[in-house]
PDB file of N, CA and C in Angstrom:
ATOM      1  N   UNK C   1      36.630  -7.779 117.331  1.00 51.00           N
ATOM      2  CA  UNK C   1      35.191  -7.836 117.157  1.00 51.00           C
ATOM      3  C   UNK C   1      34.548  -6.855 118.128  1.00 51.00           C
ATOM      4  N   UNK C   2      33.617  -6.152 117.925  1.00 59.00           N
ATOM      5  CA  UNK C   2      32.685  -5.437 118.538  1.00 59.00           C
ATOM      6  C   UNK C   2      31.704  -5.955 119.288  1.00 59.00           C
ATOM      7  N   UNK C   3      31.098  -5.031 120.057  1.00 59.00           N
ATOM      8  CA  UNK C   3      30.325  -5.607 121.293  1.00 59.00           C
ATOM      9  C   UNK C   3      29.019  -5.670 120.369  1.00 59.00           C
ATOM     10  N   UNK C   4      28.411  -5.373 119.162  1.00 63.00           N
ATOM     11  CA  UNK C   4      27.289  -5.461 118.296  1.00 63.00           C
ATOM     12  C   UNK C   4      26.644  -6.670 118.553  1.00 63.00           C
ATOM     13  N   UNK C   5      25.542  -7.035 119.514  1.00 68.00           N
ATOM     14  CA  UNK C   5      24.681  -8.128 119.432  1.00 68.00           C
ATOM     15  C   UNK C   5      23.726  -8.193 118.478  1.00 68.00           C
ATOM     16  N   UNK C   6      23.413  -9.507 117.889  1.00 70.00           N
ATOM     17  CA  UNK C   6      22.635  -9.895 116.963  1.00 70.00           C
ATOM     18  C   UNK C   6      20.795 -10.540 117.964  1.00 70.00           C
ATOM     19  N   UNK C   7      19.943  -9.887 117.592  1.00 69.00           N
ATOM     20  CA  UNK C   7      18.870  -9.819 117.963  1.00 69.00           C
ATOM     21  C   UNK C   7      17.994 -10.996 117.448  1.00 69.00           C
ATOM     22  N   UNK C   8      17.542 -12.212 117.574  1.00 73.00           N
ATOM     23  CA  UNK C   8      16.570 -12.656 116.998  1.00 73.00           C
ATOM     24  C   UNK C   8      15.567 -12.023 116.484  1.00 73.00           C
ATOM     25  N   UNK C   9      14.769 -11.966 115.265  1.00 74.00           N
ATOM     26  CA  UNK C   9      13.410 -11.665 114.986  1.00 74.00           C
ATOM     27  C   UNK C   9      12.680 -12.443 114.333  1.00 74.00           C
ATOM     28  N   UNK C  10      10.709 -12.325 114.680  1.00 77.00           N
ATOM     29  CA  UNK C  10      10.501 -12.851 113.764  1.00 77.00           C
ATOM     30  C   UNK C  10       9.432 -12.232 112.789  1.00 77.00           C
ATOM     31  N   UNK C  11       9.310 -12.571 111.722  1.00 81.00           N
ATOM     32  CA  UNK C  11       8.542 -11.597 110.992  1.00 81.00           C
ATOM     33  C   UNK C  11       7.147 -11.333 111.532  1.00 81.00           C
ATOM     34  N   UNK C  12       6.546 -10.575 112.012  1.00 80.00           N
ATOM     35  CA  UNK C  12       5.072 -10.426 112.296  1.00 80.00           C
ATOM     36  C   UNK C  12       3.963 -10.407 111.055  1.00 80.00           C
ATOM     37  N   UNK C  13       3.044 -10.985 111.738  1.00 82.00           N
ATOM     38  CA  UNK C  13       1.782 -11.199 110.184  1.00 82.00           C
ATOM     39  C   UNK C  13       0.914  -9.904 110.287  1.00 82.00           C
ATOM     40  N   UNK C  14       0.903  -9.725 108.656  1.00 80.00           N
ATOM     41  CA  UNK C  14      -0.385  -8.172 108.993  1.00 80.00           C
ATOM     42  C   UNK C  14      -1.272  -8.469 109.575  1.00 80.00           C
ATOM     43  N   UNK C  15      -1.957  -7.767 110.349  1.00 79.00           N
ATOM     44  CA  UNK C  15      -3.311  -7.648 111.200  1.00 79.00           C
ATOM     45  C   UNK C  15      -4.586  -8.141 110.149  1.00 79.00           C
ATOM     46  N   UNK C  16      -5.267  -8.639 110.610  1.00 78.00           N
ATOM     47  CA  UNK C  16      -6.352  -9.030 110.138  1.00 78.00           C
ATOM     48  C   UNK C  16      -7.672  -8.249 110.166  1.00 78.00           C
ATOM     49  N   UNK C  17      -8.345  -8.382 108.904  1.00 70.00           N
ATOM     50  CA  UNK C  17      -9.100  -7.535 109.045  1.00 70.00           C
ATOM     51  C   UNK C  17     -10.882  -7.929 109.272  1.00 70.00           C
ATOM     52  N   UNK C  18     -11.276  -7.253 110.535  1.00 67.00           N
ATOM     53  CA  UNK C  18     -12.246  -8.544 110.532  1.00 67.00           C
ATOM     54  C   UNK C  18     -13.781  -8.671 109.758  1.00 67.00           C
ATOM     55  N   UNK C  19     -14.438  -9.733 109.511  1.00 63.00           N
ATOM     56  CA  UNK C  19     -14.944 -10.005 108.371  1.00 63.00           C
ATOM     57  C   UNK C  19     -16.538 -10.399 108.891  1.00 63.00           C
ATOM     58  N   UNK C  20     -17.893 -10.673 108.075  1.00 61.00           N
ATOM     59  CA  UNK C  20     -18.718 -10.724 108.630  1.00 61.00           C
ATOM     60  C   UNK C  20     -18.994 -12.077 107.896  1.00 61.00           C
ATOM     61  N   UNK C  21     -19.854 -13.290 108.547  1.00 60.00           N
ATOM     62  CA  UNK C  21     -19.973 -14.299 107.760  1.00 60.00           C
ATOM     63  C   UNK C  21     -19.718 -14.733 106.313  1.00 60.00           C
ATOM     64  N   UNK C  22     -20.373 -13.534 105.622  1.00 64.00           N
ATOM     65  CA  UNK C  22     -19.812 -13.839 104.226  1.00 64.00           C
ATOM     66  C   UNK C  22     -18.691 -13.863 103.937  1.00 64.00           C
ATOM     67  N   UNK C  23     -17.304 -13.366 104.678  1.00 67.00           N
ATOM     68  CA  UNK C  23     -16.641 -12.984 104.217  1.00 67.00           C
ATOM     69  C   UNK C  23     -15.809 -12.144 103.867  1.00 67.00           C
ATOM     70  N   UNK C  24     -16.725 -10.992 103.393  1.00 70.00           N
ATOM     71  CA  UNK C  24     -16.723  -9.583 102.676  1.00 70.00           C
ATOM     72  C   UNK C  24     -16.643  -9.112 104.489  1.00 70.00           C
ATOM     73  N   UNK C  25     -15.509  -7.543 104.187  1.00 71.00           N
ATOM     74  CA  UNK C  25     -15.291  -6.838 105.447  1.00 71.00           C
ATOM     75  C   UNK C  25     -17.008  -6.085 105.904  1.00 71.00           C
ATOM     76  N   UNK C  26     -16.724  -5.663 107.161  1.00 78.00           N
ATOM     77  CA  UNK C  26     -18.251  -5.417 107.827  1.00 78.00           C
ATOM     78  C   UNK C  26     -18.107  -3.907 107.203  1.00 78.00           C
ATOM     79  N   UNK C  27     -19.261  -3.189 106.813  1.00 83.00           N
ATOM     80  CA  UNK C  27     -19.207  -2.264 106.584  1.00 83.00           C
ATOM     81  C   UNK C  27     -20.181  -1.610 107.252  1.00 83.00           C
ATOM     82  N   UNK C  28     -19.956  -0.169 107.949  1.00 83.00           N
ATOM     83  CA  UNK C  28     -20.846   0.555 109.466  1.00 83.00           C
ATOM     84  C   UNK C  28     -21.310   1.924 108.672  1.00 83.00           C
ATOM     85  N   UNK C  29     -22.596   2.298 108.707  1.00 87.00           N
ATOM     86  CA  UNK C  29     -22.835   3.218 108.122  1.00 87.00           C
ATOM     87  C   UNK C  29     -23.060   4.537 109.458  1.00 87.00           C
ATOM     88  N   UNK C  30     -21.932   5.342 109.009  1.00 84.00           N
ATOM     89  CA  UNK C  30     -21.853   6.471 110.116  1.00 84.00           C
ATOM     90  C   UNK C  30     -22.678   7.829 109.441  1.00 84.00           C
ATOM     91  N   UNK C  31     -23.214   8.401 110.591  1.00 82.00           N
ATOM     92  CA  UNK C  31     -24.034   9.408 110.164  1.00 82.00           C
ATOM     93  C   UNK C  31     -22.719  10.771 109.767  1.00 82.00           C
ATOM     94  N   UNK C  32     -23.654  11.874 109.144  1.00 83.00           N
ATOM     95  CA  UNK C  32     -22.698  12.804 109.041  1.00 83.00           C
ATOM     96  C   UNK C  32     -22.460  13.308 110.055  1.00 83.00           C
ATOM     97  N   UNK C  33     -20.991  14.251 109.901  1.00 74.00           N
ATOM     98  CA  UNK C  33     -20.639  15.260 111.172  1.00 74.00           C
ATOM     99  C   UNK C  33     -21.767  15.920 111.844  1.00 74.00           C
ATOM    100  N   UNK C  34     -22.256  16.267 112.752  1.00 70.00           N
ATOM    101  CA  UNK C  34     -22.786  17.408 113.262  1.00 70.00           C
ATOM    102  C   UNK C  34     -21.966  18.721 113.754  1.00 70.00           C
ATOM    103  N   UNK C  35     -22.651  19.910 112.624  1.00 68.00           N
ATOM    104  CA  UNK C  35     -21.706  20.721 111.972  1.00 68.00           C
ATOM    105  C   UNK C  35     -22.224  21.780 113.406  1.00 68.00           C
ATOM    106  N   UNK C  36     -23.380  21.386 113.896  1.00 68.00           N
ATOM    107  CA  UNK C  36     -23.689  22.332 114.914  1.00 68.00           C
ATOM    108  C   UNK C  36     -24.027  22.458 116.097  1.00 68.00           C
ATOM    109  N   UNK C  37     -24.189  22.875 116.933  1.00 66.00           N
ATOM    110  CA  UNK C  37     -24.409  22.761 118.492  1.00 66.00           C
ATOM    111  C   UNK C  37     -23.156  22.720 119.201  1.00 66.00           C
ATOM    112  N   UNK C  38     -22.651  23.648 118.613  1.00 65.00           N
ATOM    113  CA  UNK C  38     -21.279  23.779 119.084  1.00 65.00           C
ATOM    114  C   UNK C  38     -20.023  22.969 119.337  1.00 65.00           C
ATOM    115  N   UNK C  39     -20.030  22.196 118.170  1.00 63.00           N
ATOM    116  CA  UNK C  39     -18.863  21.585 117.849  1.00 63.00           C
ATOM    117  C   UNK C  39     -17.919  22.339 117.439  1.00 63.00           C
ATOM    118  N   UNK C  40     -17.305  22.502 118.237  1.00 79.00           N
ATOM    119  CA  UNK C  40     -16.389  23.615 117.396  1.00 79.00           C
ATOM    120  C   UNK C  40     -15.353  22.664 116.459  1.00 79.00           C
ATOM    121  N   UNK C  41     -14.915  22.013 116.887  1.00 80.00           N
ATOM    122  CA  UNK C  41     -13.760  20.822 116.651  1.00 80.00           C
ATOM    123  C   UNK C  41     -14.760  20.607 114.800  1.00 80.00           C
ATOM    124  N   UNK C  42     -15.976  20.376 115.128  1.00 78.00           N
ATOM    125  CA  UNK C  42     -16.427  19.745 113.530  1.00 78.00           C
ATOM    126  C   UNK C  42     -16.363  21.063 112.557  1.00 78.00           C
ATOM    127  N   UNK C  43     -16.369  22.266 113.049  1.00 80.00           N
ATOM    128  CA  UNK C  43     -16.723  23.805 112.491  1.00 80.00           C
ATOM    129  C   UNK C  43     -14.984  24.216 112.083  1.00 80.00           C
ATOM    130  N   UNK C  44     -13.979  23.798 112.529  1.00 82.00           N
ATOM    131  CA  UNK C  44     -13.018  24.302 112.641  1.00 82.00           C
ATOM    132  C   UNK C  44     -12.182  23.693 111.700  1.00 82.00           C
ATOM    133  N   UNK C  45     -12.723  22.289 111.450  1.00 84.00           N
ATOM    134  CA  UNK C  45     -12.324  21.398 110.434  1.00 84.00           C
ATOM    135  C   UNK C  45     -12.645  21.640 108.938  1.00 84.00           C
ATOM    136  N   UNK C  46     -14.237  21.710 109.150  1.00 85.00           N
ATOM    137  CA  UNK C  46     -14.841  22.205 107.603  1.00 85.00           C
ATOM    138  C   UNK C  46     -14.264  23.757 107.530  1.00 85.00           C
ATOM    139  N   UNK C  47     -14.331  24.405 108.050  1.00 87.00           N
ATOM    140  CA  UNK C  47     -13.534  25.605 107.393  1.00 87.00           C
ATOM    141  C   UNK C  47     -11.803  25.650 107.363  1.00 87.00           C
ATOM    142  N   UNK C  48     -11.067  24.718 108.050  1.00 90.00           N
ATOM    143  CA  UNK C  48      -9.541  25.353 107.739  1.00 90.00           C
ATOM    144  C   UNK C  48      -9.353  25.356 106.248  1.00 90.00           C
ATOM    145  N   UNK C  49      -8.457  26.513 106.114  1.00 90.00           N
ATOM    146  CA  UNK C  49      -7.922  26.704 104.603  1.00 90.00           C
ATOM    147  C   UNK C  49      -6.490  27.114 105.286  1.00 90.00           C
ATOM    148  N   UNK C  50      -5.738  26.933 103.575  1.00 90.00           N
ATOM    149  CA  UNK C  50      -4.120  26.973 103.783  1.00 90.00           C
ATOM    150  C   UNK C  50      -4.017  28.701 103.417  1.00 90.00           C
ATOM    151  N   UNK C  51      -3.257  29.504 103.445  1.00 89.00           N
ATOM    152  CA  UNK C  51      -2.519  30.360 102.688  1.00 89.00           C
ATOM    153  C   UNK C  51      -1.425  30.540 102.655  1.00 89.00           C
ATOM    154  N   UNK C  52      -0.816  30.725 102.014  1.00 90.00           N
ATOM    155  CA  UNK C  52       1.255  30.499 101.540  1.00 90.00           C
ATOM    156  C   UNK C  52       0.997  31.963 100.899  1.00 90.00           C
ATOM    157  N   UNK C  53       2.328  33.027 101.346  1.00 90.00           N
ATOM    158  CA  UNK C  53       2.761  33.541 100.920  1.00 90.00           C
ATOM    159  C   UNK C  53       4.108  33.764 100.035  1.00 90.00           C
ATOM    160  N   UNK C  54       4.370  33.961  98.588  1.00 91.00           N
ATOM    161  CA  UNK C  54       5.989  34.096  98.092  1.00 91.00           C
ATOM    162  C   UNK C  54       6.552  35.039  98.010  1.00 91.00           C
ATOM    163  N   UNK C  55       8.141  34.975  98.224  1.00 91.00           N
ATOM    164  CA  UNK C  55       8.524  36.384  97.881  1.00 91.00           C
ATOM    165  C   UNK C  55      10.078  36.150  97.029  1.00 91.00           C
ATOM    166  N   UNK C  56       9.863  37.123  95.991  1.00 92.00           N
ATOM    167  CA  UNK C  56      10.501  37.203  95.119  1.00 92.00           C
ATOM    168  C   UNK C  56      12.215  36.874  95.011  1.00 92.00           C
ATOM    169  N   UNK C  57      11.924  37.548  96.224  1.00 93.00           N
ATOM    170  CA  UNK C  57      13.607  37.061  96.470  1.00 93.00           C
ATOM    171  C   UNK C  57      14.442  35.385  96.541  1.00 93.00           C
ATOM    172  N   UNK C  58      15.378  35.415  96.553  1.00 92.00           N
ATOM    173  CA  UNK C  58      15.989  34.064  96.425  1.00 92.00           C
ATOM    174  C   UNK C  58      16.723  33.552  97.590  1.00 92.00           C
ATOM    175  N   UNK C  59      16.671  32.633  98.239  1.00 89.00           N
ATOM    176  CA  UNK C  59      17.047  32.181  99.134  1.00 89.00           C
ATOM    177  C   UNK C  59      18.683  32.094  99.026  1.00 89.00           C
ATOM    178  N   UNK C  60      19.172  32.225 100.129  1.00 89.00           N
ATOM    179  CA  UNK C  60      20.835  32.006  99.966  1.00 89.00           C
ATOM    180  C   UNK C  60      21.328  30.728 100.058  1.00 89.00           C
ATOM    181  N   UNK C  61      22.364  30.622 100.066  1.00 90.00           N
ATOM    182  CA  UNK C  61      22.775  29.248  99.813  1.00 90.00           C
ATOM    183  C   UNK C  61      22.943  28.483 101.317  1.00 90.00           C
ATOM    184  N   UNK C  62      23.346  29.564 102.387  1.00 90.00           N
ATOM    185  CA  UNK C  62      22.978  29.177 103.541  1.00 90.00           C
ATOM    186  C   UNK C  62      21.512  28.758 104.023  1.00 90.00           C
ATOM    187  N   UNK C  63      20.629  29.759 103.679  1.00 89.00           N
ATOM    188  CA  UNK C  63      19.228  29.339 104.196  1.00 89.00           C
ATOM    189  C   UNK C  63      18.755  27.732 103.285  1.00 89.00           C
ATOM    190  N   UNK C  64      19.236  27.667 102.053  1.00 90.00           N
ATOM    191  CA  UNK C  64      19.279  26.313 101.139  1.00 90.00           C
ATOM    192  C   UNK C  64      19.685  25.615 102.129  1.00 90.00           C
ATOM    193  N   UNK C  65      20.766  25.507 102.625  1.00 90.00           N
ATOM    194  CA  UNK C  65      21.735  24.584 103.212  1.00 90.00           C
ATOM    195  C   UNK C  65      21.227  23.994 104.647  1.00 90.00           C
ATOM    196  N   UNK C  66      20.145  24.895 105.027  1.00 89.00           N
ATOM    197  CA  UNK C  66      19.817  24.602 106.540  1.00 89.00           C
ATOM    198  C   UNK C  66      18.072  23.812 106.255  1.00 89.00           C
ATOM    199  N   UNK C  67      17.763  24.491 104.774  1.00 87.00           N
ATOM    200  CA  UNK C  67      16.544  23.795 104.785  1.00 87.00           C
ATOM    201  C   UNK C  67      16.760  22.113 104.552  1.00 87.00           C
ATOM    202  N   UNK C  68      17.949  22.054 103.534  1.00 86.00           N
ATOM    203  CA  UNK C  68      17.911  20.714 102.970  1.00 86.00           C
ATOM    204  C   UNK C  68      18.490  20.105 103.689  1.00 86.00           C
TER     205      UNK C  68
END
């Protein structure tokens, strides 16, 4: 037999989500970003974009092999 100890656990309950008298979850009405006064962090967000370049060629079976 192996030295492998067996751990008690016990299942944990999902978190709760918290609720306002009625019931129904609280809902907070947040203003929009402020896009200016030098936020850069809010300016940097609304503009990122992706660009991907392809190229025609085919990958080898090595470069396959290291991606997957």
């Amino acid at each position: 037999m192996n030295d492998l100890h067996r751990f008690p656990y016990e299942i944990v309950p999902a978190p709760t989500v918290p609720t306002s008298v009625t019931g129904s979850p609280d809902i907070i009405d947040l203003p929009s970003p402020d896009l200016g006064d030098g936020a850069s962090l809010m300016v940097a967000l609304a503009r990122r974009r992706t660009t991907r370049e392809f190229s025609q060629a085919s990958l080898s079976p090595q470069q396959l092999g290291d991606l997957l």
